[in-house]
Amino acid sequence: MIKFALLANLVAKPGKEQELQTFLTSAAATAQQEPHTINWYSFKINASTFGIFDTFEAEEGRQEHLKGEIAKVIMEKASEWLASPPVIEQLDILGTKLVKV
């Protein structure tokens, strides 16, 4: 059962929006390789604000993801890509509706 999640908000520096968007699009392939990441989404809120939402069945999976390749790249590139430090929130899932498509 999915009980844990992460929500990250990322605000790109002017002129770095496309680089950040390209990375977030390509990072889906990395997330596919993480066995404890159940769902992973990257999204665009507006021209400069992006985010990541992912879910996990256990706290261990969430912590593993926070130490993984996607987080590593974001933290390494933060001063180049981001207008402010990423805001990463750890969430507890209260309810879900999942549809198989």
PDB file of N, CA and C in Angstrom:
ATOM      1  N   MET A   1       0.835  -1.179   0.000  1.00  0.00           N
ATOM      2  CA  MET A   1       0.000   0.000   0.000  1.00  0.00           C
ATOM      3  C   MET A   1       0.886   1.250   0.000  1.00  0.00           C
ATOM      4  N   ILE A   2       0.513   2.206  -0.791  1.00  0.00           N
ATOM      5  CA  ILE A   2       1.272   3.455  -0.893  1.00  0.00           C
ATOM      6  C   ILE A   2       0.948   4.329   0.315  1.00  0.00           C
ATOM      7  N   LYS A   3       1.978   4.639   1.092  1.00  0.00           N
ATOM      8  CA  LYS A   3       1.784   5.428   2.309  1.00  0.00           C
ATOM      9  C   LYS A   3       2.638   6.682   2.372  1.00  0.00           C
ATOM     10  N   PHE A   4       3.679   6.745   1.566  1.00  0.00           N
ATOM     11  CA  PHE A   4       4.657   7.821   1.680  1.00  0.00           C
ATOM     12  C   PHE A   4       4.863   8.497   0.330  1.00  0.00           C
ATOM     13  N   ALA A   5       5.211   9.793   0.374  1.00  0.00           N
ATOM     14  CA  ALA A   5       5.439  10.531  -0.868  1.00  0.00           C
ATOM     15  C   ALA A   5       6.459  11.638  -0.636  1.00  0.00           C
ATOM     16  N   LEU A   6       6.935  12.154  -1.748  1.00  0.00           N
ATOM     17  CA  LEU A   6       7.783  13.343  -1.760  1.00  0.00           C
ATOM     18  C   LEU A   6       7.190  14.331  -2.749  1.00  0.00           C
ATOM     19  N   LEU A   7       7.253  15.602  -2.415  1.00  0.00           N
ATOM     20  CA  LEU A   7       6.850  16.670  -3.316  1.00  0.00           C
ATOM     21  C   LEU A   7       7.983  17.680  -3.339  1.00  0.00           C
ATOM     22  N   ALA A   8       8.552  17.886  -4.507  1.00  0.00           N
ATOM     23  CA  ALA A   8       9.659  18.833  -4.660  1.00  0.00           C
ATOM     24  C   ALA A   8       9.233  19.961  -5.588  1.00  0.00           C
ATOM     25  N   ASN A   9       9.460  21.191  -5.164  1.00  0.00           N
ATOM     26  CA  ASN A   9       9.212  22.363  -6.000  1.00  0.00           C
ATOM     27  C   ASN A   9      10.550  22.960  -6.393  1.00  0.00           C
ATOM     28  N   LEU A  10      10.694  23.224  -7.689  1.00  0.00           N
ATOM     29  CA  LEU A  10      11.949  23.703  -8.257  1.00  0.00           C
ATOM     30  C   LEU A  10      11.668  24.946  -9.091  1.00  0.00           C
ATOM     31  N   VAL A  11      12.301  26.052  -8.760  1.00  0.00           N
ATOM     32  CA  VAL A  11      12.133  27.298  -9.515  1.00  0.00           C
ATOM     33  C   VAL A  11      13.422  27.551 -10.285  1.00  0.00           C
ATOM     34  N   ALA A  12      13.305  27.578 -11.602  1.00  0.00           N
ATOM     35  CA  ALA A  12      14.477  27.744 -12.463  1.00  0.00           C
ATOM     36  C   ALA A  12      14.948  29.195 -12.492  1.00  0.00           C
ATOM     37  N   LYS A  13      16.258  29.365 -12.599  1.00  0.00           N
ATOM     38  CA  LYS A  13      16.825  30.689 -12.843  1.00  0.00           C
ATOM     39  C   LYS A  13      16.407  31.135 -14.239  1.00  0.00           C
ATOM     40  N   PRO A  14      16.296  32.444 -14.460  1.00  0.00           N
ATOM     41  CA  PRO A  14      16.002  32.918 -15.809  1.00  0.00           C
ATOM     42  C   PRO A  14      17.035  32.389 -16.800  1.00  0.00           C
ATOM     43  N   GLY A  15      16.559  31.852 -17.902  1.00  0.00           N
ATOM     44  CA  GLY A  15      17.431  31.296 -18.926  1.00  0.00           C
ATOM     45  C   GLY A  15      17.781  29.835 -18.717  1.00  0.00           C
ATOM     46  N   LYS A  16      17.418  29.252 -17.575  1.00  0.00           N
ATOM     47  CA  LYS A  16      17.740  27.848 -17.276  1.00  0.00           C
ATOM     48  C   LYS A  16      16.499  26.946 -17.308  1.00  0.00           C
ATOM     49  N   GLU A  17      15.366  27.517 -17.690  1.00  0.00           N
ATOM     50  CA  GLU A  17      14.121  26.757 -17.687  1.00  0.00           C
ATOM     51  C   GLU A  17      14.190  25.518 -18.579  1.00  0.00           C
ATOM     52  N   GLN A  18      14.714  25.676 -19.780  1.00  0.00           N
ATOM     53  CA  GLN A  18      14.753  24.549 -20.713  1.00  0.00           C
ATOM     54  C   GLN A  18      15.692  23.448 -20.232  1.00  0.00           C
ATOM     55  N   GLU A  19      16.824  23.820 -19.669  1.00  0.00           N
ATOM     56  CA  GLU A  19      17.753  22.805 -19.142  1.00  0.00           C
ATOM     57  C   GLU A  19      17.095  21.993 -18.031  1.00  0.00           C
ATOM     58  N   LEU A  20      16.411  22.685 -17.123  1.00  0.00           N
ATOM     59  CA  LEU A  20      15.741  21.987 -16.027  1.00  0.00           C
ATOM     60  C   LEU A  20      14.627  21.099 -16.563  1.00  0.00           C
ATOM     61  N   GLN A  21      13.845  21.612 -17.491  1.00  0.00           N
ATOM     62  CA  GLN A  21      12.761  20.821 -18.077  1.00  0.00           C
ATOM     63  C   GLN A  21      13.301  19.585 -18.788  1.00  0.00           C
ATOM     64  N   THR A  22      14.371  19.732 -19.529  1.00  0.00           N
ATOM     65  CA  THR A  22      14.979  18.594 -20.231  1.00  0.00           C
ATOM     66  C   THR A  22      15.448  17.541 -19.237  1.00  0.00           C
ATOM     67  N   PHE A  23      16.094  17.981 -18.157  1.00  0.00           N
ATOM     68  CA  PHE A  23      16.535  17.020 -17.145  1.00  0.00           C
ATOM     69  C   PHE A  23      15.347  16.292 -16.535  1.00  0.00           C
ATOM     70  N   LEU A  24      14.313  17.023 -16.146  1.00  0.00           N
ATOM     71  CA  LEU A  24      13.161  16.391 -15.500  1.00  0.00           C
ATOM     72  C   LEU A  24      12.457  15.413 -16.432  1.00  0.00           C
ATOM     73  N   THR A  25      12.425  15.720 -17.709  1.00  0.00           N
ATOM     74  CA  THR A  25      11.832  14.796 -18.678  1.00  0.00           C
ATOM     75  C   THR A  25      12.662  13.519 -18.774  1.00  0.00           C
ATOM     76  N   SER A  26      13.966  13.670 -18.845  1.00  0.00           N
ATOM     77  CA  SER A  26      14.842  12.501 -18.989  1.00  0.00           C
ATOM     78  C   SER A  26      14.966  11.700 -17.696  1.00  0.00           C
ATOM     79  N   ALA A  27      14.719  12.319 -16.550  1.00  0.00           N
ATOM     80  CA  ALA A  27      14.869  11.634 -15.262  1.00  0.00           C
ATOM     81  C   ALA A  27      13.853  10.518 -15.064  1.00  0.00           C
ATOM     82  N   ALA A  28      12.787  10.510 -15.842  1.00  0.00           N
ATOM     83  CA  ALA A  28      11.798   9.427 -15.735  1.00  0.00           C
ATOM     84  C   ALA A  28      12.450   8.071 -15.961  1.00  0.00           C
ATOM     85  N   ALA A  29      13.401   8.001 -16.869  1.00  0.00           N
ATOM     86  CA  ALA A  29      14.097   6.736 -17.140  1.00  0.00           C
ATOM     87  C   ALA A  29      14.881   6.278 -15.910  1.00  0.00           C
ATOM     88  N   THR A  30      15.465   7.201 -15.189  1.00  0.00           N
ATOM     89  CA  THR A  30      16.187   6.858 -13.962  1.00  0.00           C
ATOM     90  C   THR A  30      15.214   6.364 -12.899  1.00  0.00           C
ATOM     91  N   ALA A  31      14.093   7.046 -12.746  1.00  0.00           N
ATOM     92  CA  ALA A  31      13.090   6.639 -11.756  1.00  0.00           C
ATOM     93  C   ALA A  31      12.563   5.235 -12.049  1.00  0.00           C
ATOM     94  N   GLN A  32      12.466   4.880 -13.332  1.00  0.00           N
ATOM     95  CA  GLN A  32      12.006   3.534 -13.708  1.00  0.00           C
ATOM     96  C   GLN A  32      12.905   2.451 -13.136  1.00  0.00           C
ATOM     97  N   GLN A  33      14.157   2.761 -12.917  1.00  0.00           N
ATOM     98  CA  GLN A  33      15.127   1.783 -12.422  1.00  0.00           C
ATOM     99  C   GLN A  33      15.132   1.660 -10.897  1.00  0.00           C
ATOM    100  N   GLU A  34      14.383   2.501 -10.217  1.00  0.00           N
ATOM    101  CA  GLU A  34      14.348   2.484  -8.752  1.00  0.00           C
ATOM    102  C   GLU A  34      13.239   1.539  -8.290  1.00  0.00           C
ATOM    103  N   PRO A  35      13.586   0.395  -7.727  1.00  0.00           N
ATOM    104  CA  PRO A  35      12.575  -0.612  -7.403  1.00  0.00           C
ATOM    105  C   PRO A  35      11.573  -0.187  -6.331  1.00  0.00           C
ATOM    106  N   HIS A  36      11.924   0.758  -5.474  1.00  0.00           N
ATOM    107  CA  HIS A  36      11.027   1.142  -4.384  1.00  0.00           C
ATOM    108  C   HIS A  36      10.250   2.426  -4.663  1.00  0.00           C
ATOM    109  N   THR A  37      10.491   3.035  -5.829  1.00  0.00           N
ATOM    110  CA  THR A  37       9.706   4.192  -6.244  1.00  0.00           C
ATOM    111  C   THR A  37       8.504   3.657  -7.006  1.00  0.00           C
ATOM    112  N   ILE A  38       7.310   3.803  -6.426  1.00  0.00           N
ATOM    113  CA  ILE A  38       6.100   3.229  -7.015  1.00  0.00           C
ATOM    114  C   ILE A  38       5.591   4.095  -8.163  1.00  0.00           C
ATOM    115  N   ASN A  39       5.424   5.373  -7.907  1.00  0.00           N
ATOM    116  CA  ASN A  39       4.984   6.331  -8.931  1.00  0.00           C
ATOM    117  C   ASN A  39       5.957   7.499  -8.922  1.00  0.00           C
ATOM    118  N   TRP A  40       6.208   8.050 -10.095  1.00  0.00           N
ATOM    119  CA  TRP A  40       7.116   9.195 -10.210  1.00  0.00           C
ATOM    120  C   TRP A  40       6.580  10.105 -11.305  1.00  0.00           C
ATOM    121  N   TYR A  41       6.419  11.362 -10.980  1.00  0.00           N
ATOM    122  CA  TYR A  41       5.918  12.355 -11.935  1.00  0.00           C
ATOM    123  C   TYR A  41       6.804  13.595 -11.868  1.00  0.00           C
ATOM    124  N   SER A  42       7.153  14.128 -13.014  1.00  0.00           N
ATOM    125  CA  SER A  42       7.727  15.469 -13.047  1.00  0.00           C
ATOM    126  C   SER A  42       6.696  16.335 -13.754  1.00  0.00           C
ATOM    127  N   PHE A  43       6.640  17.602 -13.375  1.00  0.00           N
ATOM    128  CA  PHE A  43       5.599  18.461 -13.941  1.00  0.00           C
ATOM    129  C   PHE A  43       6.075  19.909 -14.009  1.00  0.00           C
ATOM    130  N   LYS A  44       5.337  20.679 -14.806  1.00  0.00           N
ATOM    131  CA  LYS A  44       5.616  22.101 -14.994  1.00  0.00           C
ATOM    132  C   LYS A  44       4.399  22.874 -14.505  1.00  0.00           C
ATOM    133  N   ILE A  45       4.614  23.811 -13.586  1.00  0.00           N
ATOM    134  CA  ILE A  45       3.529  24.621 -13.049  1.00  0.00           C
ATOM    135  C   ILE A  45       3.342  25.885 -13.887  1.00  0.00           C
ATOM    136  N   ASN A  46       4.439  26.537 -14.214  1.00  0.00           N
ATOM    137  CA  ASN A  46       4.413  27.710 -15.090  1.00  0.00           C
ATOM    138  C   ASN A  46       5.765  27.788 -15.784  1.00  0.00           C
ATOM    139  N   ALA A  47       6.061  28.891 -16.435  1.00  0.00           N
ATOM    140  CA  ALA A  47       7.270  28.985 -17.261  1.00  0.00           C
ATOM    141  C   ALA A  47       8.563  28.700 -16.498  1.00  0.00           C
ATOM    142  N   SER A  48       8.590  28.993 -15.197  1.00  0.00           N
ATOM    143  CA  SER A  48       9.841  28.811 -14.451  1.00  0.00           C
ATOM    144  C   SER A  48       9.732  27.866 -13.256  1.00  0.00           C
ATOM    145  N   THR A  49       8.547  27.378 -12.959  1.00  0.00           N
ATOM    146  CA  THR A  49       8.346  26.538 -11.777  1.00  0.00           C
ATOM    147  C   THR A  49       7.997  25.112 -12.180  1.00  0.00           C
ATOM    148  N   PHE A  50       8.760  24.180 -11.630  1.00  0.00           N
ATOM    149  CA  PHE A  50       8.619  22.762 -11.954  1.00  0.00           C
ATOM    150  C   PHE A  50       8.502  21.978 -10.654  1.00  0.00           C
ATOM    151  N   GLY A  51       8.197  20.704 -10.784  1.00  0.00           N
ATOM    152  CA  GLY A  51       8.114  19.892  -9.583  1.00  0.00           C
ATOM    153  C   GLY A  51       8.261  18.416  -9.867  1.00  0.00           C
ATOM    154  N   ILE A  52       8.402  17.670  -8.788  1.00  0.00           N
ATOM    155  CA  ILE A  52       8.451  16.211  -8.830  1.00  0.00           C
ATOM    156  C   ILE A  52       7.542  15.709  -7.712  1.00  0.00           C
ATOM    157  N   PHE A  53       6.742  14.693  -8.028  1.00  0.00           N
ATOM    158  CA  PHE A  53       5.919  14.016  -7.027  1.00  0.00           C
ATOM    159  C   PHE A  53       6.158  12.530  -7.188  1.00  0.00           C
ATOM    160  N   ASP A  54       6.501  11.864  -6.103  1.00  0.00           N
ATOM    161  CA  ASP A  54       6.719  10.423  -6.180  1.00  0.00           C
ATOM    162  C   ASP A  54       6.195   9.744  -4.929  1.00  0.00           C
ATOM    163  N   THR A  55       5.885   8.442  -5.074  1.00  0.00           N
ATOM    164  CA  THR A  55       5.277   7.702  -3.974  1.00  0.00           C
ATOM    165  C   THR A  55       6.041   6.419  -3.672  1.00  0.00           C
ATOM    166  N   PHE A  56       5.840   5.954  -2.425  1.00  0.00           N
ATOM    167  CA  PHE A  56       6.587   4.806  -1.910  1.00  0.00           C
ATOM    168  C   PHE A  56       5.705   4.014  -0.954  1.00  0.00           C
ATOM    169  N   GLU A  57       5.972   2.729  -0.853  1.00  0.00           N
ATOM    170  CA  GLU A  57       5.241   1.888   0.092  1.00  0.00           C
ATOM    171  C   GLU A  57       5.844   1.938   1.490  1.00  0.00           C
ATOM    172  N   ALA A  58       7.116   2.273   1.594  1.00  0.00           N
ATOM    173  CA  ALA A  58       7.802   2.266   2.884  1.00  0.00           C
ATOM    174  C   ALA A  58       8.732   3.470   3.000  1.00  0.00           C
ATOM    175  N   GLU A  59       8.975   3.866   4.221  1.00  0.00           N
ATOM    176  CA  GLU A  59       9.882   4.981   4.496  1.00  0.00           C
ATOM    177  C   GLU A  59      11.273   4.715   3.934  1.00  0.00           C
ATOM    178  N   GLU A  60      11.701   3.462   3.978  1.00  0.00           N
ATOM    179  CA  GLU A  60      13.026   3.110   3.464  1.00  0.00           C
ATOM    180  C   GLU A  60      13.151   3.449   1.977  1.00  0.00           C
ATOM    181  N   GLY A  61      12.099   3.205   1.212  1.00  0.00           N
ATOM    182  CA  GLY A  61      12.111   3.536  -0.209  1.00  0.00           C
ATOM    183  C   GLY A  61      12.212   5.028  -0.445  1.00  0.00           C
ATOM    184  N   ARG A  62      11.495   5.785   0.377  1.00  0.00           N
ATOM    185  CA  ARG A  62      11.549   7.245   0.254  1.00  0.00           C
ATOM    186  C   ARG A  62      12.960   7.746   0.549  1.00  0.00           C
ATOM    187  N   GLN A  63      13.563   7.248   1.615  1.00  0.00           N
ATOM    188  CA  GLN A  63      14.911   7.682   1.976  1.00  0.00           C
ATOM    189  C   GLN A  63      15.937   7.245   0.931  1.00  0.00           C
ATOM    190  N   GLU A  64      15.745   6.057   0.383  1.00  0.00           N
ATOM    191  CA  GLU A  64      16.631   5.574  -0.686  1.00  0.00           C
ATOM    192  C   GLU A  64      16.556   6.505  -1.896  1.00  0.00           C
ATOM    193  N   HIS A  65      15.344   6.921  -2.242  1.00  0.00           N
ATOM    194  CA  HIS A  65      15.157   7.818  -3.383  1.00  0.00           C
ATOM    195  C   HIS A  65      15.837   9.169  -3.133  1.00  0.00           C
ATOM    196  N   LEU A  66      15.733   9.677  -1.913  1.00  0.00           N
ATOM    197  CA  LEU A  66      16.362  10.958  -1.580  1.00  0.00           C
ATOM    198  C   LEU A  66      17.881  10.912  -1.711  1.00  0.00           C
ATOM    199  N   LYS A  67      18.450   9.724  -1.648  1.00  0.00           N
ATOM    200  CA  LYS A  67      19.897   9.552  -1.803  1.00  0.00           C
ATOM    201  C   LYS A  67      20.263   9.102  -3.213  1.00  0.00           C
ATOM    202  N   GLY A  68      19.270   9.014  -4.092  1.00  0.00           N
ATOM    203  CA  GLY A  68      19.477   8.465  -5.425  1.00  0.00           C
ATOM    204  C   GLY A  68      20.016   9.460  -6.438  1.00  0.00           C
ATOM    205  N   GLU A  69      20.108   8.993  -7.661  1.00  0.00           N
ATOM    206  CA  GLU A  69      20.732   9.742  -8.757  1.00  0.00           C
ATOM    207  C   GLU A  69      19.991  11.032  -9.099  1.00  0.00           C
ATOM    208  N   ILE A  70      18.670  11.013  -9.111  1.00  0.00           N
ATOM    209  CA  ILE A  70      17.911  12.217  -9.477  1.00  0.00           C
ATOM    210  C   ILE A  70      18.187  13.333  -8.473  1.00  0.00           C
ATOM    211  N   ALA A  71      18.077  13.020  -7.197  1.00  0.00           N
ATOM    212  CA  ALA A  71      18.342  14.019  -6.156  1.00  0.00           C
ATOM    213  C   ALA A  71      19.782  14.508  -6.217  1.00  0.00           C
ATOM    214  N   LYS A  72      20.693  13.590  -6.498  1.00  0.00           N
ATOM    215  CA  LYS A  72      22.115  13.942  -6.584  1.00  0.00           C
ATOM    216  C   LYS A  72      22.352  14.991  -7.671  1.00  0.00           C
ATOM    217  N   VAL A  73      21.776  14.766  -8.845  1.00  0.00           N
ATOM    218  CA  VAL A  73      21.957  15.706  -9.959  1.00  0.00           C
ATOM    219  C   VAL A  73      21.329  17.052  -9.623  1.00  0.00           C
ATOM    220  N   ILE A  74      20.123  17.034  -9.079  1.00  0.00           N
ATOM    221  CA  ILE A  74      19.465  18.299  -8.732  1.00  0.00           C
ATOM    222  C   ILE A  74      20.309  19.087  -7.738  1.00  0.00           C
ATOM    223  N   MET A  75      20.828  18.437  -6.735  1.00  0.00           N
ATOM    224  CA  MET A  75      21.635  19.147  -5.736  1.00  0.00           C
ATOM    225  C   MET A  75      22.957  19.641  -6.325  1.00  0.00           C
ATOM    226  N   GLU A  76      23.564  18.848  -7.203  1.00  0.00           N
ATOM    227  CA  GLU A  76      24.816  19.271  -7.843  1.00  0.00           C
ATOM    228  C   GLU A  76      24.604  20.462  -8.768  1.00  0.00           C
ATOM    229  N   LYS A  77      23.452  20.515  -9.433  1.00  0.00           N
ATOM    230  CA  LYS A  77      23.173  21.571 -10.411  1.00  0.00           C
ATOM    231  C   LYS A  77      22.359  22.721  -9.823  1.00  0.00           C
ATOM    232  N   ALA A  78      21.995  22.642  -8.559  1.00  0.00           N
ATOM    233  CA  ALA A  78      21.101  23.636  -7.959  1.00  0.00           C
ATOM    234  C   ALA A  78      21.593  25.065  -8.152  1.00  0.00           C
ATOM    235  N   SER A  79      22.860  25.327  -7.906  1.00  0.00           N
ATOM    236  CA  SER A  79      23.356  26.704  -8.023  1.00  0.00           C
ATOM    237  C   SER A  79      23.351  27.190  -9.467  1.00  0.00           C
ATOM    238  N   GLU A  80      23.431  26.273 -10.418  1.00  0.00           N
ATOM    239  CA  GLU A  80      23.402  26.636 -11.838  1.00  0.00           C
ATOM    240  C   GLU A  80      21.969  26.790 -12.348  1.00  0.00           C
ATOM    241  N   TRP A  81      21.089  25.860 -11.982  1.00  0.00           N
ATOM    242  CA  TRP A  81      19.740  25.804 -12.544  1.00  0.00           C
ATOM    243  C   TRP A  81      18.677  26.548 -11.747  1.00  0.00           C
ATOM    244  N   LEU A  82      18.807  26.609 -10.423  1.00  0.00           N
ATOM    245  CA  LEU A  82      17.685  27.028  -9.577  1.00  0.00           C
ATOM    246  C   LEU A  82      17.852  28.429  -9.007  1.00  0.00           C
ATOM    247  N   ALA A  83      16.735  29.163  -8.974  1.00  0.00           N
ATOM    248  CA  ALA A  83      16.711  30.517  -8.423  1.00  0.00           C
ATOM    249  C   ALA A  83      16.752  30.500  -6.897  1.00  0.00           C
ATOM    250  N   SER A  84      16.326  29.399  -6.312  1.00  0.00           N
ATOM    251  CA  SER A  84      16.334  29.229  -4.857  1.00  0.00           C
ATOM    252  C   SER A  84      16.507  27.743  -4.564  1.00  0.00           C
ATOM    253  N   PRO A  85      16.886  27.401  -3.345  1.00  0.00           N
ATOM    254  CA  PRO A  85      17.053  25.980  -3.035  1.00  0.00           C
ATOM    255  C   PRO A  85      15.753  25.209  -3.279  1.00  0.00           C
ATOM    256  N   PRO A  86      15.856  23.954  -3.687  1.00  0.00           N
ATOM    257  CA  PRO A  86      14.641  23.167  -3.894  1.00  0.00           C
ATOM    258  C   PRO A  86      13.891  22.992  -2.572  1.00  0.00           C
ATOM    259  N   VAL A  87      12.575  23.026  -2.658  1.00  0.00           N
ATOM    260  CA  VAL A  87      11.735  22.775  -1.486  1.00  0.00           C
ATOM    261  C   VAL A  87      11.241  21.343  -1.606  1.00  0.00           C
ATOM    262  N   ILE A  88      11.696  20.477  -0.696  1.00  0.00           N
ATOM    263  CA  ILE A  88      11.338  19.063  -0.743  1.00  0.00           C
ATOM    264  C   ILE A  88      10.556  18.731   0.520  1.00  0.00           C
ATOM    265  N   GLU A  89       9.311  18.304   0.317  1.00  0.00           N
ATOM    266  CA  GLU A  89       8.444  17.972   1.440  1.00  0.00           C
ATOM    267  C   GLU A  89       8.182  16.477   1.471  1.00  0.00           C
ATOM    268  N   GLN A  90       8.244  15.909   2.670  1.00  0.00           N
ATOM    269  CA  GLN A  90       7.915  14.503   2.867  1.00  0.00           C
ATOM    270  C   GLN A  90       6.454  14.433   3.296  1.00  0.00           C
ATOM    271  N   LEU A  91       5.662  13.706   2.531  1.00  0.00           N
ATOM    272  CA  LEU A  91       4.221  13.635   2.745  1.00  0.00           C
ATOM    273  C   LEU A  91       3.807  12.246   3.200  1.00  0.00           C
ATOM    274  N   ASP A  92       2.712  12.186   3.952  1.00  0.00           N
ATOM    275  CA  ASP A  92       2.062  10.924   4.286  1.00  0.00           C
ATOM    276  C   ASP A  92       0.787  10.848   3.457  1.00  0.00           C
ATOM    277  N   ILE A  93       0.624   9.774   2.705  1.00  0.00           N
ATOM    278  CA  ILE A  93      -0.556   9.593   1.859  1.00  0.00           C
ATOM    279  C   ILE A  93      -1.725   9.150   2.739  1.00  0.00           C
ATOM    280  N   LEU A  94      -2.849   9.845   2.638  1.00  0.00           N
ATOM    281  CA  LEU A  94      -4.036   9.516   3.428  1.00  0.00           C
ATOM    282  C   LEU A  94      -5.032   8.677   2.640  1.00  0.00           C
ATOM    283  N   GLY A  95      -5.073   8.856   1.341  1.00  0.00           N
ATOM    284  CA  GLY A  95      -5.996   8.097   0.504  1.00  0.00           C
ATOM    285  C   GLY A  95      -5.548   8.156  -0.938  1.00  0.00           C
ATOM    286  N   THR A  96      -5.940   7.160  -1.706  1.00  0.00           N
ATOM    287  CA  THR A  96      -5.561   7.115  -3.118  1.00  0.00           C
ATOM    288  C   THR A  96      -6.703   6.567  -3.957  1.00  0.00           C
ATOM    289  N   LYS A  97      -6.665   6.899  -5.216  1.00  0.00           N
ATOM    290  CA  LYS A  97      -7.482   6.251  -6.234  1.00  0.00           C
ATOM    291  C   LYS A  97      -6.527   5.943  -7.371  1.00  0.00           C
ATOM    292  N   LEU A  98      -6.350   4.698  -7.664  1.00  0.00           N
ATOM    293  CA  LEU A  98      -5.450   4.284  -8.729  1.00  0.00           C
ATOM    294  C   LEU A  98      -6.265   3.594  -9.809  1.00  0.00           C
ATOM    295  N   VAL A  99      -6.007   3.971 -11.028  1.00  0.00           N
ATOM    296  CA  VAL A  99      -6.693   3.383 -12.171  1.00  0.00           C
ATOM    297  C   VAL A  99      -5.647   2.774 -13.082  1.00  0.00           C
ATOM    298  N   LYS A 100      -5.834   1.543 -13.459  1.00  0.00           N
ATOM    299  CA  LYS A 100      -4.922   0.925 -14.416  1.00  0.00           C
ATOM    300  C   LYS A 100      -5.380   1.313 -15.810  1.00  0.00           C
ATOM    301  N   VAL A 101      -4.431   1.829 -16.598  1.00  0.00           N
ATOM    302  CA  VAL A 101      -4.750   2.219 -17.979  1.00  0.00           C
ATOM    303  C   VAL A 101      -3.952   1.408 -18.952  1.00  0.00           C
TER     304      VAL A 101
END
